[in-house]
Amino acid sequence: MNTVKSLMLLLLCCIVVSCGKKEIVIKNSEGVKFTSYQEACSVSDFSSAHRYIDRMRAEYNSKGRRSQFSSLNIDEAEKYVFREEALYLMSQGSEAAKQRIIYLLKQYPSDSNCDMLVELAIEYDQEDFVKSLTRHYESNISSSILRKVVEYLYLEKGDENTDFVYTLLNRYGKIDLLLHAAIEKGDMALVNSLAKNYKGDMPSDVLRKIIEYLYIGGNGN
């Protein structure tokens, strides 16, 4: 009998919990209803998507563990909406769209968001915007992103970006990335200049490449 009572009590608890999970419905100014942030993003209604996340957060804050949402759910939702909105704005290419992206980044500041935006700006060939985005990191830019910036601004777009790339890499102690790129490009003057003014201990792989370039490939001897 105790077993039966326990099962009945468990069933009742499940019913109560399931009844407490109310579906979130967001209605925009035109009366269109959305039952998920993905649905709102699919029609580029990012205002509704953000409002949906606000409702998720409000429920989580009020109910805690009893909420149908977790902090992980909310983080995933924010990343999803941020990326979808950034993709949409980046495709516009206008100055107003770029300003909106910066505003969005200030609302959701993180280096991972900056990484994503830099990669998107490179993909959409927005040279000046790539430079601008490098100023919005909260901490250090990763070597992988710096390498992509060097490949794009210096190797692909040209020598006019050399000063900017040098200043950026010097700030993070990654001049060796420019040395690698200069060797790849065959820019002997820059290789010599960077090698002579290199501060600190030069990584062995960089030193080996410089020697190979200068004494084997660079001068043709």
PDB file of C-alpha atoms in Angstrom:
ATOM      1  CA  MET A   1       0.000   0.000   0.000  1.00  0.00           C
ATOM      2  CA  ASN A   2       2.852   2.382   0.818  1.00  0.00           C
ATOM      3  CA  THR A   3       4.293   1.740  -2.621  1.00  0.00           C
ATOM      4  CA  VAL A   4       0.984   2.628  -4.263  1.00  0.00           C
ATOM      5  CA  LYS A   5       0.736   5.823  -2.233  1.00  0.00           C
ATOM      6  CA  SER A   6       4.306   6.778  -3.157  1.00  0.00           C
ATOM      7  CA  LEU A   7       3.594   6.264  -6.853  1.00  0.00           C
ATOM      8  CA  MET A   8       0.393   8.303  -6.625  1.00  0.00           C
ATOM      9  CA  LEU A   9       2.240  11.112  -4.862  1.00  0.00           C
ATOM     10  CA  LEU A  10       5.004  11.049  -7.492  1.00  0.00           C
ATOM     11  CA  LEU A  11       2.409  11.192 -10.276  1.00  0.00           C
ATOM     12  CA  LEU A  12       0.680  14.126  -8.595  1.00  0.00           C
ATOM     13  CA  CYS A  13       3.971  16.001  -8.282  1.00  0.00           C
ATOM     14  CA  CYS A  14       4.704  15.446 -11.977  1.00  0.00           C
ATOM     15  CA  ILE A  15       1.266  16.803 -12.900  1.00  0.00           C
ATOM     16  CA  VAL A  16       1.745  19.877 -10.733  1.00  0.00           C
ATOM     17  CA  VAL A  17       5.193  20.547 -12.206  1.00  0.00           C
ATOM     18  CA  SER A  18       4.013  20.089 -15.793  1.00  0.00           C
ATOM     19  CA  CYS A  19       1.047  22.370 -15.220  1.00  0.00           C
ATOM     20  CA  GLY A  20       3.383  25.041 -13.872  1.00  0.00           C
ATOM     21  CA  LYS A  21       5.357  25.230 -17.131  1.00  0.00           C
ATOM     22  CA  LYS A  22       3.537  27.919 -19.038  1.00  0.00           C
ATOM     23  CA  GLU A  23       4.518  28.588 -22.624  1.00  0.00           C
ATOM     24  CA  ILE A  24       6.073  31.977 -23.242  1.00  0.00           C
ATOM     25  CA  VAL A  25       4.333  33.914 -25.988  1.00  0.00           C
ATOM     26  CA  ILE A  26       5.697  37.208 -27.282  1.00  0.00           C
ATOM     27  CA  LYS A  27       3.556  39.470 -29.456  1.00  0.00           C
ATOM     28  CA  ASN A  28       5.157  42.207 -31.548  1.00  0.00           C
ATOM     29  CA  SER A  29       3.676  45.570 -32.541  1.00  0.00           C
ATOM     30  CA  GLU A  30       1.973  44.015 -35.550  1.00  0.00           C
ATOM     31  CA  GLY A  31       0.275  41.363 -33.452  1.00  0.00           C
ATOM     32  CA  VAL A  32       2.494  38.500 -34.635  1.00  0.00           C
ATOM     33  CA  LYS A  33       3.051  35.913 -31.894  1.00  0.00           C
ATOM     34  CA  PHE A  34       6.291  34.053 -31.235  1.00  0.00           C
ATOM     35  CA  THR A  35       6.691  31.029 -28.988  1.00  0.00           C
ATOM     36  CA  SER A  36      10.495  30.863 -29.212  1.00  0.00           C
ATOM     37  CA  TYR A  37      13.427  33.204 -29.770  1.00  0.00           C
ATOM     38  CA  GLN A  38      14.466  31.093 -32.776  1.00  0.00           C
ATOM     39  CA  GLU A  39      11.100  31.742 -34.383  1.00  0.00           C
ATOM     40  CA  ALA A  40      11.515  35.493 -33.920  1.00  0.00           C
ATOM     41  CA  CYS A  41      15.058  35.407 -35.340  1.00  0.00           C
ATOM     42  CA  SER A  42      13.874  33.495 -38.409  1.00  0.00           C
ATOM     43  CA  VAL A  43      11.931  36.597 -39.525  1.00  0.00           C
ATOM     44  CA  SER A  44      14.607  39.045 -38.277  1.00  0.00           C
ATOM     45  CA  ASP A  45      12.431  40.294 -35.418  1.00  0.00           C
ATOM     46  CA  PHE A  46      15.299  40.603 -32.973  1.00  0.00           C
ATOM     47  CA  SER A  47      13.430  42.933 -30.658  1.00  0.00           C
ATOM     48  CA  SER A  48      10.934  40.145 -29.983  1.00  0.00           C
ATOM     49  CA  ALA A  49      13.784  37.646 -29.618  1.00  0.00           C
ATOM     50  CA  HIS A  50      15.398  39.801 -26.911  1.00  0.00           C
ATOM     51  CA  ARG A  51      12.047  40.218 -25.170  1.00  0.00           C
ATOM     52  CA  TYR A  52      11.606  36.450 -25.195  1.00  0.00           C
ATOM     53  CA  ILE A  53      14.988  36.039 -23.464  1.00  0.00           C
ATOM     54  CA  ASP A  54      13.990  38.710 -20.939  1.00  0.00           C
ATOM     55  CA  ARG A  55      10.921  36.616 -20.101  1.00  0.00           C
ATOM     56  CA  MET A  56      13.088  33.506 -19.758  1.00  0.00           C
ATOM     57  CA  ARG A  57      15.394  35.349 -17.367  1.00  0.00           C
ATOM     58  CA  ALA A  58      12.484  36.780 -15.371  1.00  0.00           C
ATOM     59  CA  GLU A  59      11.011  33.333 -14.853  1.00  0.00           C
ATOM     60  CA  TYR A  60      14.374  31.872 -13.881  1.00  0.00           C
ATOM     61  CA  ASN A  61      15.001  34.674 -11.376  1.00  0.00           C
ATOM     62  CA  SER A  62      11.571  34.261  -9.795  1.00  0.00           C
ATOM     63  CA  LYS A  63      11.399  30.463  -9.694  1.00  0.00           C
ATOM     64  CA  GLY A  64      15.018  29.362  -9.515  1.00  0.00           C
ATOM     65  CA  ARG A  65      15.292  25.581  -9.693  1.00  0.00           C
ATOM     66  CA  ARG A  66      11.564  25.262 -10.289  1.00  0.00           C
ATOM     67  CA  SER A  67      11.883  27.203 -13.525  1.00  0.00           C
ATOM     68  CA  GLN A  68      11.705  25.402 -16.860  1.00  0.00           C
ATOM     69  CA  PHE A  69      14.801  27.407 -17.839  1.00  0.00           C
ATOM     70  CA  SER A  70      18.353  27.315 -16.514  1.00  0.00           C
ATOM     71  CA  SER A  71      21.187  29.818 -16.656  1.00  0.00           C
ATOM     72  CA  LEU A  72      22.701  27.621 -19.372  1.00  0.00           C
ATOM     73  CA  ASN A  73      19.501  27.857 -21.433  1.00  0.00           C
ATOM     74  CA  ILE A  74      19.591  31.634 -21.148  1.00  0.00           C
ATOM     75  CA  ASP A  75      23.296  31.870 -22.066  1.00  0.00           C
ATOM     76  CA  GLU A  76      22.724  29.695 -25.135  1.00  0.00           C
ATOM     77  CA  ALA A  77      19.734  31.812 -26.141  1.00  0.00           C
ATOM     78  CA  GLU A  78      21.727  35.043 -25.825  1.00  0.00           C
ATOM     79  CA  LYS A  79      24.582  33.659 -27.949  1.00  0.00           C
ATOM     80  CA  TYR A  80      22.142  32.423 -30.590  1.00  0.00           C
ATOM     81  CA  VAL A  81      20.282  35.732 -30.877  1.00  0.00           C
ATOM     82  CA  PHE A  82      23.529  37.751 -30.797  1.00  0.00           C
ATOM     83  CA  ARG A  83      24.982  35.761 -33.687  1.00  0.00           C
ATOM     84  CA  GLU A  84      21.790  35.862 -35.757  1.00  0.00           C
ATOM     85  CA  GLU A  85      21.402  39.607 -35.279  1.00  0.00           C
ATOM     86  CA  ALA A  86      25.096  40.236 -36.003  1.00  0.00           C
ATOM     87  CA  LEU A  87      24.868  38.186 -39.202  1.00  0.00           C
ATOM     88  CA  TYR A  88      21.821  40.145 -40.303  1.00  0.00           C
ATOM     89  CA  LEU A  89      23.411  43.519 -39.566  1.00  0.00           C
ATOM     90  CA  MET A  90      26.765  42.593 -41.107  1.00  0.00           C
ATOM     91  CA  SER A  91      25.009  41.667 -44.344  1.00  0.00           C
ATOM     92  CA  GLN A  92      23.567  45.197 -44.505  1.00  0.00           C
ATOM     93  CA  GLY A  93      27.020  46.763 -44.720  1.00  0.00           C
ATOM     94  CA  SER A  94      25.818  50.250 -43.796  1.00  0.00           C
ATOM     95  CA  GLU A  95      27.362  52.537 -41.184  1.00  0.00           C
ATOM     96  CA  ALA A  96      24.092  52.461 -39.254  1.00  0.00           C
ATOM     97  CA  ALA A  97      24.268  48.666 -39.156  1.00  0.00           C
ATOM     98  CA  LYS A  98      27.862  48.779 -37.897  1.00  0.00           C
ATOM     99  CA  GLN A  99      26.879  51.217 -35.151  1.00  0.00           C
ATOM    100  CA  ARG A 100      24.068  48.869 -34.164  1.00  0.00           C
ATOM    101  CA  ILE A 101      26.584  46.004 -33.945  1.00  0.00           C
ATOM    102  CA  ILE A 102      28.817  48.045 -31.622  1.00  0.00           C
ATOM    103  CA  TYR A 103      25.791  48.919 -29.501  1.00  0.00           C
ATOM    104  CA  LEU A 104      24.866  45.229 -29.382  1.00  0.00           C
ATOM    105  CA  LEU A 105      28.414  44.365 -28.307  1.00  0.00           C
ATOM    106  CA  LYS A 106      28.241  46.902 -25.483  1.00  0.00           C
ATOM    107  CA  GLN A 107      25.027  45.239 -24.304  1.00  0.00           C
ATOM    108  CA  TYR A 108      26.633  41.791 -24.422  1.00  0.00           C
ATOM    109  CA  PRO A 109      30.354  42.423 -23.908  1.00  0.00           C
ATOM    110  CA  SER A 110      32.632  39.409 -24.220  1.00  0.00           C
ATOM    111  CA  ASP A 111      35.812  38.528 -26.049  1.00  0.00           C
ATOM    112  CA  SER A 112      34.111  35.523 -27.653  1.00  0.00           C
ATOM    113  CA  ASN A 113      31.529  37.880 -29.170  1.00  0.00           C
ATOM    114  CA  CYS A 114      34.364  40.103 -30.422  1.00  0.00           C
ATOM    115  CA  ASP A 115      36.044  37.060 -31.973  1.00  0.00           C
ATOM    116  CA  MET A 116      32.871  36.173 -33.820  1.00  0.00           C
ATOM    117  CA  LEU A 117      32.392  39.736 -35.081  1.00  0.00           C
ATOM    118  CA  VAL A 118      35.998  40.043 -36.310  1.00  0.00           C
ATOM    119  CA  GLU A 119      35.624  36.781 -38.234  1.00  0.00           C
ATOM    120  CA  LEU A 120      32.343  37.980 -39.732  1.00  0.00           C
ATOM    121  CA  ALA A 121      33.842  41.351 -40.694  1.00  0.00           C
ATOM    122  CA  ILE A 122      36.701  39.551 -42.457  1.00  0.00           C
ATOM    123  CA  GLU A 123      34.226  37.258 -44.199  1.00  0.00           C
ATOM    124  CA  TYR A 124      32.210  40.259 -45.394  1.00  0.00           C
ATOM    125  CA  ASP A 125      35.413  42.107 -46.403  1.00  0.00           C
ATOM    126  CA  GLN A 126      34.834  45.090 -44.125  1.00  0.00           C
ATOM    127  CA  GLU A 127      38.410  46.243 -43.638  1.00  0.00           C
ATOM    128  CA  ASP A 128      37.850  49.358 -41.522  1.00  0.00           C
ATOM    129  CA  PHE A 129      35.353  47.545 -39.311  1.00  0.00           C
ATOM    130  CA  VAL A 130      37.897  44.804 -38.559  1.00  0.00           C
ATOM    131  CA  LYS A 131      40.265  47.495 -37.308  1.00  0.00           C
ATOM    132  CA  SER A 132      37.530  49.118 -35.238  1.00  0.00           C
ATOM    133  CA  LEU A 133      36.482  45.855 -33.591  1.00  0.00           C
ATOM    134  CA  THR A 134      40.005  45.163 -32.295  1.00  0.00           C
ATOM    135  CA  ARG A 135      39.504  48.078 -29.891  1.00  0.00           C
ATOM    136  CA  HIS A 136      36.534  46.472 -28.156  1.00  0.00           C
ATOM    137  CA  TYR A 137      38.216  43.493 -26.490  1.00  0.00           C
ATOM    138  CA  GLU A 138      37.985  43.285 -22.719  1.00  0.00           C
ATOM    139  CA  SER A 139      41.293  41.408 -22.411  1.00  0.00           C
ATOM    140  CA  ASN A 140      43.850  39.978 -24.831  1.00  0.00           C
ATOM    141  CA  ILE A 141      42.998  38.970 -28.377  1.00  0.00           C
ATOM    142  CA  SER A 142      43.799  35.295 -28.944  1.00  0.00           C
ATOM    143  CA  SER A 143      46.695  34.353 -31.207  1.00  0.00           C
ATOM    144  CA  SER A 144      44.315  32.587 -33.600  1.00  0.00           C
ATOM    145  CA  ILE A 145      42.269  35.769 -34.146  1.00  0.00           C
ATOM    146  CA  LEU A 146      45.389  37.938 -34.418  1.00  0.00           C
ATOM    147  CA  ARG A 147      46.713  35.559 -37.070  1.00  0.00           C
ATOM    148  CA  LYS A 148      43.484  35.945 -39.066  1.00  0.00           C
ATOM    149  CA  VAL A 149      43.718  39.737 -38.756  1.00  0.00           C
ATOM    150  CA  VAL A 150      47.329  39.686 -40.019  1.00  0.00           C
ATOM    151  CA  GLU A 151      46.437  37.412 -42.928  1.00  0.00           C
ATOM    152  CA  TYR A 152      43.530  39.616 -43.885  1.00  0.00           C
ATOM    153  CA  LEU A 153      44.890  43.145 -43.323  1.00  0.00           C
ATOM    154  CA  TYR A 154      48.544  42.610 -44.241  1.00  0.00           C
ATOM    155  CA  LEU A 155      48.757  39.632 -46.598  1.00  0.00           C
ATOM    156  CA  GLU A 156      45.451  40.136 -48.404  1.00  0.00           C
ATOM    157  CA  LYS A 157      44.704  43.863 -48.259  1.00  0.00           C
ATOM    158  CA  GLY A 158      48.228  45.254 -48.583  1.00  0.00           C
ATOM    159  CA  ASP A 159      51.192  47.137 -47.158  1.00  0.00           C
ATOM    160  CA  GLU A 160      49.134  50.205 -46.224  1.00  0.00           C
ATOM    161  CA  ASN A 161      47.962  48.275 -43.182  1.00  0.00           C
ATOM    162  CA  THR A 162      51.466  47.398 -41.965  1.00  0.00           C
ATOM    163  CA  ASP A 163      51.637  50.176 -39.347  1.00  0.00           C
ATOM    164  CA  PHE A 164      48.237  49.276 -37.921  1.00  0.00           C
ATOM    165  CA  VAL A 165      49.093  45.568 -37.776  1.00  0.00           C
ATOM    166  CA  TYR A 166      52.477  46.287 -36.170  1.00  0.00           C
ATOM    167  CA  THR A 167      50.921  48.495 -33.482  1.00  0.00           C
ATOM    168  CA  LEU A 168      48.220  45.916 -32.759  1.00  0.00           C
ATOM    169  CA  LEU A 169      50.644  42.992 -32.484  1.00  0.00           C
ATOM    170  CA  ASN A 170      53.162  44.984 -30.457  1.00  0.00           C
ATOM    171  CA  ARG A 171      50.412  45.733 -27.934  1.00  0.00           C
ATOM    172  CA  TYR A 172      49.955  42.004 -27.333  1.00  0.00           C
ATOM    173  CA  GLY A 173      53.592  40.942 -27.699  1.00  0.00           C
ATOM    174  CA  LYS A 174      52.910  38.994 -30.910  1.00  0.00           C
ATOM    175  CA  ILE A 175      55.295  40.612 -33.408  1.00  0.00           C
ATOM    176  CA  ASP A 176      56.421  37.118 -34.415  1.00  0.00           C
ATOM    177  CA  LEU A 177      53.073  36.756 -36.259  1.00  0.00           C
ATOM    178  CA  LEU A 178      54.009  39.677 -38.501  1.00  0.00           C
ATOM    179  CA  LEU A 179      57.483  38.233 -39.008  1.00  0.00           C
ATOM    180  CA  HIS A 180      55.953  34.971 -40.201  1.00  0.00           C
ATOM    181  CA  ALA A 181      53.647  36.886 -42.546  1.00  0.00           C
ATOM    182  CA  ALA A 182      56.485  39.076 -43.901  1.00  0.00           C
ATOM    183  CA  ILE A 183      58.543  35.974 -44.663  1.00  0.00           C
ATOM    184  CA  GLU A 184      55.547  34.406 -46.390  1.00  0.00           C
ATOM    185  CA  LYS A 185      55.039  37.577 -48.420  1.00  0.00           C
ATOM    186  CA  GLY A 186      58.719  37.874 -49.289  1.00  0.00           C
ATOM    187  CA  ASP A 187      59.021  41.353 -47.790  1.00  0.00           C
ATOM    188  CA  MET A 188      62.760  41.364 -47.058  1.00  0.00           C
ATOM    189  CA  ALA A 189      62.848  44.971 -45.861  1.00  0.00           C
ATOM    190  CA  LEU A 190      60.191  44.319 -43.229  1.00  0.00           C
ATOM    191  CA  VAL A 191      61.782  41.028 -42.172  1.00  0.00           C
ATOM    192  CA  ASN A 192      65.116  42.784 -41.615  1.00  0.00           C
ATOM    193  CA  SER A 193      63.503  45.688 -39.761  1.00  0.00           C
ATOM    194  CA  LEU A 194      61.439  43.465 -37.467  1.00  0.00           C
ATOM    195  CA  ALA A 195      64.346  41.123 -36.764  1.00  0.00           C
ATOM    196  CA  LYS A 196      66.690  43.997 -35.825  1.00  0.00           C
ATOM    197  CA  ASN A 197      64.133  45.619 -33.524  1.00  0.00           C
ATOM    198  CA  TYR A 198      62.721  42.435 -31.981  1.00  0.00           C
ATOM    199  CA  LYS A 199      62.421  42.753 -28.206  1.00  0.00           C
ATOM    200  CA  GLY A 200      62.900  39.800 -25.888  1.00  0.00           C
ATOM    201  CA  ASP A 201      63.830  36.244 -26.771  1.00  0.00           C
ATOM    202  CA  MET A 202      62.829  35.330 -30.290  1.00  0.00           C
ATOM    203  CA  PRO A 203      60.977  31.981 -30.553  1.00  0.00           C
ATOM    204  CA  SER A 204      63.215  29.301 -32.062  1.00  0.00           C
ATOM    205  CA  ASP A 205      60.817  28.553 -34.911  1.00  0.00           C
ATOM    206  CA  VAL A 206      60.745  32.244 -35.902  1.00  0.00           C
ATOM    207  CA  LEU A 207      64.539  32.487 -35.734  1.00  0.00           C
ATOM    208  CA  ARG A 208      64.890  29.388 -37.891  1.00  0.00           C
ATOM    209  CA  LYS A 209      62.509  30.799 -40.515  1.00  0.00           C
ATOM    210  CA  ILE A 210      64.385  34.112 -40.600  1.00  0.00           C
ATOM    211  CA  ILE A 211      67.712  32.334 -41.104  1.00  0.00           C
ATOM    212  CA  GLU A 212      66.246  30.141 -43.831  1.00  0.00           C
ATOM    213  CA  TYR A 213      64.711  33.153 -45.531  1.00  0.00           C
ATOM    214  CA  LEU A 214      67.695  35.490 -45.338  1.00  0.00           C
ATOM    215  CA  TYR A 215      70.456  33.025 -46.107  1.00  0.00           C
ATOM    216  CA  ILE A 216      68.706  30.490 -48.297  1.00  0.00           C
ATOM    217  CA  GLY A 217      65.673  32.024 -49.978  1.00  0.00           C
ATOM    218  CA  GLY A 218      65.867  35.755 -49.341  1.00  0.00           C
ATOM    219  CA  ASN A 219      69.201  36.572 -50.967  1.00  0.00           C
ATOM    220  CA  GLY A 220      69.349  33.726 -53.427  1.00  0.00           C
ATOM    221  CA  ASN A 221      72.665  32.361 -52.043  1.00  0.00           C
TER     222      ASN A 221
END
